[in-house]
PDB file of C-alpha atoms in Angstrom:
ATOM      1  CA  SER A1158     109.371  80.531 123.351  1.00 69.00           C
ATOM      2  CA  ARG A1159     108.809  83.775 121.257  1.00 71.00           C
ATOM      3  CA  LYS A1160     106.274  82.106 118.960  1.00 74.00           C
ATOM      4  CA  MET A1161     103.902  81.115 121.871  1.00 73.00           C
ATOM      5  CA  GLU A1162     104.313  84.562 123.493  1.00 74.00           C
ATOM      6  CA  ASN A1163     103.250  86.117 120.174  1.00 77.00           C
ATOM      7  CA  MET A1164     100.235  84.021 119.782  1.00 79.00           C
ATOM      8  CA  ASN A1165      98.221  85.809 122.416  1.00 82.00           C
ATOM      9  CA  LYS A1166      99.066  89.366 120.993  1.00 90.00           C
ATOM     10  CA  LYS A1167      97.024  91.346 118.705  1.00 93.00           C
ATOM     11  CA  THR A1168      97.745  91.835 114.907  1.00 95.00           C
ATOM     12  CA  TYR A1169      97.618  94.792 113.054  1.00 97.00           C
ATOM     13  CA  ARG A1170      95.930  95.195 109.602  1.00 98.00           C
ATOM     14  CA  ARG A1171      98.744  95.768 107.414  1.00 98.00           C
ATOM     15  CA  VAL A1172      99.114  97.722 104.009  1.00 98.00           C
ATOM     16  CA  LEU A1173     102.039  98.292 101.810  1.00 98.00           C
ATOM     17  CA  THR A1174     102.227 101.226  99.289  1.00 98.00           C
ATOM     18  CA  ILE A1175     104.489 100.910  96.411  1.00 98.00           C
ATOM     19  CA  ALA A1176     104.834 104.476  95.216  1.00 97.00           C
ATOM     20  CA  GLY A1177     106.897 107.609  94.830  1.00 95.00           C
ATOM     21  CA  SER A1178     107.929 110.090  97.666  1.00 96.00           C
ATOM     22  CA  ASP A1179     106.444 113.540  97.998  1.00 96.00           C
ATOM     23  CA  PRO A1180     108.698 115.720 100.093  1.00 97.00           C
ATOM     24  CA  SER A1181     105.869 118.296 100.739  1.00 96.00           C
ATOM     25  CA  GLY A1182     104.000 115.447 102.388  1.00 96.00           C
ATOM     26  CA  GLY A1183     100.565 115.663 100.653  1.00 95.00           C
ATOM     27  CA  ALA A1184     100.683 113.063  98.090  1.00 94.00           C
ATOM     28  CA  GLY A1185     102.684 110.051  97.021  1.00 94.00           C
ATOM     29  CA  LEU A1186     103.795 107.547  99.891  1.00 97.00           C
ATOM     30  CA  GLN A1187     103.526 110.250 102.507  1.00 98.00           C
ATOM     31  CA  ALA A1188      99.730 110.798 101.895  1.00 97.00           C
ATOM     32  CA  ASP A1189      99.457 106.795 101.690  1.00 98.00           C
ATOM     33  CA  LEU A1190     100.909 106.348 105.112  1.00 98.00           C
ATOM     34  CA  LYS A1191      99.011 109.017 106.836  1.00 98.00           C
ATOM     35  CA  THR A1192      95.777 107.384 105.170  1.00 98.00           C
ATOM     36  CA  PHE A1193      96.657 103.877 106.378  1.00 98.00           C
ATOM     37  CA  ALA A1194      97.267 105.201 109.865  1.00 98.00           C
ATOM     38  CA  ALA A1195      93.928 107.349 109.897  1.00 98.00           C
ATOM     39  CA  CYS A1196      91.929 104.475 108.637  1.00 98.00           C
ATOM     40  CA  GLY A1197      93.414 102.156 111.421  1.00 98.00           C
ATOM     41  CA  CYS A1198      96.083 100.285 109.548  1.00 98.00           C
ATOM     42  CA  TYR A1199      99.796  99.592 110.028  1.00 98.00           C
ATOM     43  CA  GLY A1200     101.562 101.158 106.814  1.00 98.00           C
ATOM     44  CA  ALA A1201     104.751 100.175 105.165  1.00 98.00           C
ATOM     45  CA  SER A1202     106.274 101.458 101.909  1.00 98.00           C
ATOM     46  CA  ALA A1203     108.313 100.652  98.927  1.00 98.00           C
ATOM     47  CA  VAL A1204     109.715 103.810  97.478  1.00 98.00           C
ATOM     48  CA  VAL A1205     109.780 103.638  93.705  1.00 97.00           C
ATOM     49  CA  ALA A1206     111.065 107.359  92.962  1.00 95.00           C
ATOM     50  CA  VAL A1207     112.082 110.417  94.757  1.00 95.00           C
ATOM     51  CA  VAL A1208     109.993 113.121  93.481  1.00 92.00           C
ATOM     52  CA  ASP A1209     111.089 116.711  93.711  1.00 94.00           C
ATOM     53  CA  GLU A1210     107.731 118.526  94.131  1.00 92.00           C
ATOM     54  CA  ASN A1211     105.570 120.787  96.326  1.00 93.00           C
ATOM     55  CA  THR A1212     102.208 122.065  96.153  1.00 92.00           C
ATOM     56  CA  VAL A1213     102.948 124.279  93.219  1.00 90.00           C
ATOM     57  CA  GLY A1214     104.583 121.600  90.795  1.00 88.00           C
ATOM     58  CA  VAL A1215     107.048 118.824  89.962  1.00 88.00           C
ATOM     59  CA  THR A1216     110.533 119.839  89.484  1.00 91.00           C
ATOM     60  CA  GLY A1217     112.121 116.521  88.741  1.00 90.00           C
ATOM     61  CA  ILE A1218     111.806 112.760  89.265  1.00 89.00           C
ATOM     62  CA  HIS A1219     114.723 110.443  90.565  1.00 95.00           C
ATOM     63  CA  PRO A1220     113.949 106.848  89.817  1.00 95.00           C
ATOM     64  CA  ILE A1221     115.001 104.160  92.360  1.00 97.00           C
ATOM     65  CA  PRO A1222     116.867 101.331  90.548  1.00 98.00           C
ATOM     66  CA  VAL A1223     114.145  98.674  89.852  1.00 98.00           C
ATOM     67  CA  ASP A1224     115.893  95.735  91.622  1.00 98.00           C
ATOM     68  CA  PHE A1225     116.046  97.889  94.698  1.00 98.00           C
ATOM     69  CA  VAL A1226     112.347  98.609  94.558  1.00 98.00           C
ATOM     70  CA  THR A1227     111.544  94.704  94.242  1.00 98.00           C
ATOM     71  CA  GLY A1228     113.858  94.158  97.050  1.00 98.00           C
ATOM     72  CA  GLN A1229     112.088  96.693  99.349  1.00 98.00           C
ATOM     73  CA  ILE A1230     108.771  94.893  98.411  1.00 98.00           C
ATOM     74  CA  ARG A1231     110.190  91.525  99.268  1.00 98.00           C
ATOM     75  CA  SER A1232     111.555  92.656 102.431  1.00 98.00           C
ATOM     76  CA  VAL A1233     108.078  93.841 103.611  1.00 98.00           C
ATOM     77  CA  LEU A1234     106.030  90.993 102.306  1.00 98.00           C
ATOM     78  CA  ASP A1235     108.566  88.380 103.653  1.00 98.00           C
ATOM     79  CA  ASP A1236     108.663  89.594 107.119  1.00 98.00           C
ATOM     80  CA  ILE A1237     105.446  91.676 107.975  1.00 97.00           C
ATOM     81  CA  GLY A1238     103.201  90.628 105.054  1.00 98.00           C
ATOM     82  CA  ALA A1239     100.294  92.617 103.895  1.00 98.00           C
ATOM     83  CA  ASP A1240      96.348  92.385 104.001  1.00 98.00           C
ATOM     84  CA  ALA A1241      96.161  94.921 101.000  1.00 98.00           C
ATOM     85  CA  ILE A1242      98.677  96.594  98.722  1.00 98.00           C
ATOM     86  CA  LYS A1243      98.209 100.168  97.150  1.00 98.00           C
ATOM     87  CA  ILE A1244     100.173 100.794  94.011  1.00 98.00           C
ATOM     88  CA  GLY A1245     100.852 104.511  93.046  1.00 95.00           C
ATOM     89  CA  MET A1246     103.178 106.146  90.524  1.00 90.00           C
ATOM     90  CA  LEU A1247     105.012 103.457  88.360  1.00 93.00           C
ATOM     91  CA  HIS A1248     107.067 105.768  85.969  1.00 88.00           C
ATOM     92  CA  SER A1249     108.402 103.178  83.538  1.00 91.00           C
ATOM     93  CA  SER A1250     107.397  99.903  81.909  1.00 93.00           C
ATOM     94  CA  LYS A1251     110.377  98.084  83.210  1.00 96.00           C
ATOM     95  CA  LEU A1252     109.352  98.947  86.681  1.00 96.00           C
ATOM     96  CA  ILE A1253     105.780  98.099  85.913  1.00 96.00           C
ATOM     97  CA  HIS A1254     106.722  94.566  84.746  1.00 97.00           C
ATOM     98  CA  ALA A1255     108.953  94.061  87.823  1.00 98.00           C
ATOM     99  CA  VAL A1256     106.463  95.148  90.255  1.00 98.00           C
ATOM    100  CA  ARG A1257     103.797  92.710  88.774  1.00 98.00           C
ATOM    101  CA  ASP A1258     106.256  89.873  88.809  1.00 98.00           C
ATOM    102  CA  THR A1259     107.310  90.471  92.253  1.00 98.00           C
ATOM    103  CA  ILE A1260     103.906  90.790  93.802  1.00 97.00           C
ATOM    104  CA  ALA A1261     102.507  87.692  91.783  1.00 97.00           C
ATOM    105  CA  GLY A1262     104.686  85.785  94.202  1.00 95.00           C
ATOM    106  CA  TYR A1263     102.369  86.526  97.166  1.00 98.00           C
ATOM    107  CA  PRO A1264      98.820  85.435  97.791  1.00 96.00           C
ATOM    108  CA  ILE A1265      97.576  89.067  98.543  1.00 98.00           C
ATOM    109  CA  LYS A1266      94.212  89.507  96.663  1.00 97.00           C
ATOM    110  CA  ASN A1267      93.425  93.178  97.777  1.00 98.00           C
ATOM    111  CA  ILE A1268      95.626  95.265  95.310  1.00 98.00           C
ATOM    112  CA  VAL A1269      94.434  98.861  94.643  1.00 98.00           C
ATOM    113  CA  LEU A1270      96.236 100.595  91.795  1.00 97.00           C
ATOM    114  CA  ASP A1271      95.848 104.389  91.343  1.00 96.00           C
ATOM    115  CA  PRO A1272      96.922 104.881  87.778  1.00 93.00           C
ATOM    116  CA  VAL A1273      98.988 108.191  88.507  1.00 86.00           C
ATOM    117  CA  MET A1274      99.826 109.636  85.176  1.00 81.00           C
ATOM    118  CA  VAL A1275      99.600 113.407  85.828  1.00 71.00           C
ATOM    119  CA  ALA A1276     100.201 115.568  88.983  1.00 65.00           C
ATOM    120  CA  THR A1277      97.315 117.821  90.339  1.00 62.00           C
ATOM    121  CA  SER A1278      99.589 120.560  88.910  1.00 63.00           C
ATOM    122  CA  GLY A1279      99.236 119.132  85.453  1.00 66.00           C
ATOM    123  CA  ASP A1280     102.900 117.887  85.362  1.00 67.00           C
ATOM    124  CA  PRO A1281     103.373 114.215  83.660  1.00 69.00           C
ATOM    125  CA  LEU A1282     104.604 111.724  85.942  1.00 70.00           C
ATOM    126  CA  LEU A1283     104.662 108.587  83.441  1.00 77.00           C
ATOM    127  CA  GLU A1284     106.869 107.794  80.589  1.00 77.00           C
ATOM    128  CA  PRO A1285     104.644 107.717  77.404  1.00 76.00           C
ATOM    129  CA  ASP A1286     104.821 104.052  76.572  1.00 84.00           C
ATOM    130  CA  ALA A1287     104.303 103.190  80.220  1.00 88.00           C
ATOM    131  CA  VAL A1288     100.563 104.020  79.956  1.00 87.00           C
ATOM    132  CA  ALA A1289      99.900 100.911  77.694  1.00 89.00           C
ATOM    133  CA  THR A1290     102.055  98.647  79.690  1.00 94.00           C
ATOM    134  CA  LEU A1291     100.188  99.786  82.943  1.00 93.00           C
ATOM    135  CA  ARG A1292      96.966  98.915  81.147  1.00 93.00           C
ATOM    136  CA  ASP A1293      97.941  95.776  79.414  1.00 94.00           C
ATOM    137  CA  ALA A1294     100.404  94.171  81.939  1.00 95.00           C
ATOM    138  CA  LEU A1295      99.615  95.292  85.480  1.00 96.00           C
ATOM    139  CA  MET A1296      95.788  96.297  85.592  1.00 96.00           C
ATOM    140  CA  PRO A1297      94.496  92.617  84.711  1.00 96.00           C
ATOM    141  CA  HIS A1298      96.462  91.396  88.061  1.00 96.00           C
ATOM    142  CA  VAL A1299      94.949  93.927  90.384  1.00 98.00           C
ATOM    143  CA  ARG A1300      91.646  94.066  92.063  1.00 98.00           C
ATOM    144  CA  ILE A1301      90.542  97.836  91.738  1.00 98.00           C
ATOM    145  CA  ILE A1302      91.819 100.707  89.648  1.00 97.00           C
ATOM    146  CA  THR A1303      90.808 104.435  90.724  1.00 97.00           C
ATOM    147  CA  PRO A1304      91.531 106.536  87.718  1.00 95.00           C
ATOM    148  CA  ASN A1305      90.328 110.468  87.464  1.00 91.00           C
ATOM    149  CA  ILE A1306      88.798 111.552  84.331  1.00 90.00           C
ATOM    150  CA  PRO A1307      92.081 112.582  82.416  1.00 88.00           C
ATOM    151  CA  GLU A1308      93.591 109.109  83.484  1.00 91.00           C
ATOM    152  CA  ALA A1309      90.385 107.288  82.250  1.00 93.00           C
ATOM    153  CA  GLU A1310      90.681 109.404  78.978  1.00 90.00           C
ATOM    154  CA  LEU A1311      94.314 108.372  78.457  1.00 88.00           C
ATOM    155  CA  LEU A1312      93.605 104.599  79.146  1.00 91.00           C
ATOM    156  CA  LEU A1313      90.549 104.680  76.813  1.00 91.00           C
ATOM    157  CA  GLY A1314      91.985 107.003  74.117  1.00 89.00           C
ATOM    158  CA  GLU A1315      88.639 109.061  74.053  1.00 89.00           C
ATOM    159  CA  LYS A1316      87.133 112.114  75.737  1.00 92.00           C
ATOM    160  CA  ILE A1317      84.651 111.705  78.608  1.00 89.00           C
ATOM    161  CA  GLU A1318      82.096 114.461  78.292  1.00 83.00           C
ATOM    162  CA  SER A1319      79.354 114.020  80.592  1.00 84.00           C
ATOM    163  CA  GLN A1320      78.275 112.735  84.012  1.00 84.00           C
ATOM    164  CA  GLU A1321      75.509 110.403  82.409  1.00 85.00           C
ATOM    165  CA  SER A1322      78.254 108.290  80.525  1.00 88.00           C
ATOM    166  CA  LEU A1323      80.213 107.365  83.573  1.00 92.00           C
ATOM    167  CA  PRO A1324      78.629 103.993  84.302  1.00 92.00           C
ATOM    168  CA  ASP A1325      79.152 103.048  80.748  1.00 93.00           C
ATOM    169  CA  THR A1326      82.617 104.329  80.931  1.00 94.00           C
ATOM    170  CA  THR A1327      83.659 102.437  83.919  1.00 96.00           C
ATOM    171  CA  ARG A1328      82.294  99.096  82.300  1.00 96.00           C
ATOM    172  CA  LYS A1329      84.320  99.787  79.247  1.00 96.00           C
ATOM    173  CA  LEU A1330      87.554 100.450  81.381  1.00 96.00           C
ATOM    174  CA  SER A1331      87.001  97.210  83.286  1.00 97.00           C
ATOM    175  CA  GLU A1332      86.746  95.160  79.904  1.00 96.00           C
ATOM    176  CA  LEU A1333      89.817  97.026  78.487  1.00 95.00           C
ATOM    177  CA  CYS A1334      91.795  96.367  81.539  1.00 94.00           C
ATOM    178  CA  GLY A1335      91.188  92.727  82.186  1.00 94.00           C
ATOM    179  CA  GLY A1336      88.038  92.590  84.023  1.00 96.00           C
ATOM    180  CA  VAL A1337      89.144  94.729  87.070  1.00 98.00           C
ATOM    181  CA  SER A1338      86.728  96.912  89.312  1.00 98.00           C
ATOM    182  CA  VAL A1339      86.850 100.540  88.655  1.00 98.00           C
ATOM    183  CA  LEU A1340      86.333 103.407  90.865  1.00 97.00           C
ATOM    184  CA  LEU A1341      86.035 106.399  88.540  1.00 95.00           C
ATOM    185  CA  LYS A1342      86.632 109.862  90.084  1.00 89.00           C
ATOM    186  CA  ALA A1343      84.400 112.499  88.596  1.00 81.00           C
ATOM    187  CA  GLY A1344      86.103 115.600  90.309  1.00 71.00           C
ATOM    188  CA  HIS A1345      87.414 116.914  86.788  1.00 59.00           C
ATOM    189  CA  LEU A1346      83.795 117.249  85.458  1.00 60.00           C
ATOM    190  CA  ARG A1347      82.016 120.513  86.457  1.00 64.00           C
ATOM    191  CA  ALA A1348      78.856 119.361  87.861  1.00 64.00           C
ATOM    192  CA  THR A1349      77.790 121.014  91.296  1.00 67.00           C
ATOM    193  CA  GLU A1350      77.429 117.691  92.940  1.00 72.00           C
ATOM    194  CA  LEU A1351      80.456 115.441  92.929  1.00 77.00           C
ATOM    195  CA  THR A1352      79.181 112.122  91.659  1.00 87.00           C
ATOM    196  CA  ASP A1353      82.091 109.187  91.485  1.00 92.00           C
ATOM    197  CA  VAL A1354      81.115 105.755  90.042  1.00 95.00           C
ATOM    198  CA  PHE A1355      82.234 102.586  91.205  1.00 97.00           C
ATOM    199  CA  TYR A1356      81.888  99.568  88.978  1.00 98.00           C
ATOM    200  CA  ASN A1357      82.247  96.264  90.966  1.00 98.00           C
ATOM    201  CA  ALA A1358      83.482  93.766  88.279  1.00 98.00           C
ATOM    202  CA  GLU A1359      82.948  90.912  90.652  1.00 97.00           C
ATOM    203  CA  SER A1360      78.952  91.484  91.058  1.00 97.00           C
ATOM    204  CA  GLY A1361      78.479  93.272  87.559  1.00 96.00           C
ATOM    205  CA  ARG A1362      76.896  96.220  89.522  1.00 97.00           C
ATOM    206  CA  HIS A1363      77.321  99.970  89.823  1.00 96.00           C
ATOM    207  CA  ILE A1364      77.292 102.166  92.910  1.00 95.00           C
ATOM    208  CA  ILE A1365      76.937 105.819  92.534  1.00 94.00           C
ATOM    209  CA  LEU A1366      78.947 107.598  95.085  1.00 93.00           C
ATOM    210  CA  ARG A1367      77.610 111.187  95.658  1.00 88.00           C
ATOM    211  CA  SER A1368      78.983 113.979  97.735  1.00 83.00           C
ATOM    212  CA  ARG A1369      78.981 117.975  97.878  1.00 80.00           C
ATOM    213  CA  ARG A1370      81.519 119.733  95.743  1.00 78.00           C
ATOM    214  CA  CYS A1371      83.881 121.459  97.933  1.00 81.00           C
ATOM    215  CA  ASP A1372      85.280 124.881  96.503  1.00 80.00           C
ATOM    216  CA  THR A1373      89.042 124.473  97.499  1.00 87.00           C
ATOM    217  CA  ALA A1374      92.295 124.661  95.911  1.00 87.00           C
ATOM    218  CA  ASN A1375      93.560 122.141  98.567  1.00 86.00           C
ATOM    219  CA  THR A1376      93.264 118.970  96.285  1.00 86.00           C
ATOM    220  CA  HIS A1377      96.949 117.946  96.042  1.00 86.00           C
ATOM    221  CA  GLY A1378      97.215 114.012  96.836  1.00 89.00           C
ATOM    222  CA  THR A1379      93.332 113.319  96.813  1.00 90.00           C
ATOM    223  CA  GLY A1380      93.887 110.395  94.276  1.00 91.00           C
ATOM    224  CA  CYS A1381      96.753 108.832  96.523  1.00 94.00           C
ATOM    225  CA  THR A1382      94.524 109.472  99.501  1.00 96.00           C
ATOM    226  CA  LEU A1383      91.390 108.031  98.141  1.00 96.00           C
ATOM    227  CA  SER A1384      93.127 104.731  96.611  1.00 97.00           C
ATOM    228  CA  SER A1385      94.873 104.285 100.138  1.00 98.00           C
ATOM    229  CA  ALA A1386      91.691 104.419 101.959  1.00 98.00           C
ATOM    230  CA  PHE A1387      90.201 102.021  99.777  1.00 98.00           C
ATOM    231  CA  ALA A1388      93.128  99.582 100.215  1.00 98.00           C
ATOM    232  CA  ALA A1389      92.912 100.100 104.010  1.00 98.00           C
ATOM    233  CA  PHE A1390      89.112  99.347 104.272  1.00 98.00           C
ATOM    234  CA  LEU A1391      89.839  96.249 102.233  1.00 98.00           C
ATOM    235  CA  ALA A1392      92.478  95.503 104.487  1.00 98.00           C
ATOM    236  CA  HIS A1393      89.969  95.579 107.473  1.00 98.00           C
ATOM    237  CA  GLY A1394      87.955  92.987 105.666  1.00 98.00           C
ATOM    238  CA  ASN A1395      85.199  94.968 104.113  1.00 98.00           C
ATOM    239  CA  ASP A1396      83.696  93.739 100.879  1.00 98.00           C
ATOM    240  CA  LEU A1397      84.169  95.954  97.766  1.00 98.00           C
ATOM    241  CA  ASP A1398      81.004  98.004  97.888  1.00 98.00           C
ATOM    242  CA  ARG A1399      81.498  98.834 101.487  1.00 98.00           C
ATOM    243  CA  ALA A1400      85.182  99.698 101.134  1.00 98.00           C
ATOM    244  CA  ALA A1401      84.370 101.957  98.228  1.00 98.00           C
ATOM    245  CA  ARG A1402      81.686 103.822 100.351  1.00 97.00           C
ATOM    246  CA  LEU A1403      83.969 104.238 103.188  1.00 98.00           C
ATOM    247  CA  ALA A1404      86.824 105.408 101.164  1.00 97.00           C
ATOM    248  CA  LYS A1405      84.674 108.029  99.503  1.00 95.00           C
ATOM    249  CA  ASP A1406      83.328 109.135 103.014  1.00 95.00           C
ATOM    250  CA  TYR A1407      86.864 109.532 104.215  1.00 97.00           C
ATOM    251  CA  ILE A1408      88.238 111.455 101.108  1.00 95.00           C
ATOM    252  CA  THR A1409      85.099 113.748 101.210  1.00 93.00           C
ATOM    253  CA  ALA A1410      85.523 114.639 104.826  1.00 95.00           C
ATOM    254  CA  ALA A1411      89.297 115.137 104.389  1.00 96.00           C
ATOM    255  CA  ILE A1412      88.636 117.573 101.534  1.00 93.00           C
ATOM    256  CA  GLU A1413      86.154 119.591 103.499  1.00 93.00           C
ATOM    257  CA  ALA A1414      88.293 119.726 106.553  1.00 93.00           C
ATOM    258  CA  GLY A1415      91.551 120.588 104.491  1.00 94.00           C
ATOM    259  CA  ALA A1416      89.658 123.323 102.988  1.00 92.00           C
ATOM    260  CA  GLU A1417      89.912 125.330 106.319  1.00 93.00           C
ATOM    261  CA  TYR A1418      93.642 125.355 106.047  1.00 94.00           C
ATOM    262  CA  THR A1419      96.147 127.318 104.057  1.00 94.00           C
ATOM    263  CA  ILE A1420      99.411 125.388 103.386  1.00 94.00           C
ATOM    264  CA  GLY A1421     101.851 126.132 100.490  1.00 93.00           C
ATOM    265  CA  HIS A1422     101.568 128.488  97.525  1.00 94.00           C
ATOM    266  CA  GLY A1423      99.675 126.008  95.247  1.00 92.00           C
ATOM    267  CA  ASN A1424      97.243 123.007  95.636  1.00 91.00           C
ATOM    268  CA  GLY A1425      97.500 122.328  99.192  1.00 92.00           C
ATOM    269  CA  PRO A1426      96.783 118.877 100.678  1.00 93.00           C
ATOM    270  CA  VAL A1427      93.553 117.346 102.282  1.00 95.00           C
ATOM    271  CA  HIS A1428      93.440 116.899 106.121  1.00 96.00           C
ATOM    272  CA  HIS A1429      94.178 113.236 106.496  1.00 97.00           C
ATOM    273  CA  PHE A1430      93.673 113.149 110.320  1.00 96.00           C
ATOM    274  CA  HIS A1431      90.398 115.127 110.356  1.00 95.00           C
ATOM    275  CA  ALA A1432      88.862 112.649 112.692  1.00 95.00           C
ATOM    276  CA  PHE A1433      91.421 113.168 115.196  1.00 96.00           C
ATOM    277  CA  TRP A1434      92.722 116.581 115.196  1.00 92.00           C
ATOM    278  CA  GLN A1435      90.450 118.933 117.224  1.00 76.00           C
TER     279      GLN A1435
END
């Protein structure tokens, strides 16, 4: 029988992204799928919106009907399943509630939420009331959030001025968002060394993740890529701290390799396949 035949076969590590589509291929679910593949996982996607954007900016957002989004999620999870889920841009409160209620029906612990609120170009991607919904309705139900400095400021309602305050900030964010673990990306601070901070809410400890700052305009999709790498490394069975370190190493190498290329007229993408293209 087919079942017996399949018992001897290998299985993939599977990751589902729930995100918007970026036609220029550097961010959104296109970046997520590239990242999953580069990190050794099988990627699936549920499209929440078709975003008209490129490296220069966002021209428009065309939302997919909410029940069609939840249908895609169920189609993937009922058939293929997932070892981890990455959630990207959810533009409305209605969509946020629907996604939460849908994934609550599946026993998947590794959920990484990238609270996408503003594009690299500075364009807003979220309806104003959706920020509070994201924080109060969805974040307490995921395992990790990966905000950058502007997103953390929006969530907290206060300015983040210094590198030194980041460990404290991650703990505050964790408490505010229902005890979630927090990877805070410090790229918007102007220090010469890039120092991200990961607060593991499950152990109550911080890890400091340092890297050289790479002087490049090619940063389109860095947030999507980092959160997807985190989800992929969790799907492989790594613990939180190791997955955070591996994701940081991956994005650092992708930014450094991507800096050597020119693509588009604005913020170009990182190099997702830096380990494979010679």
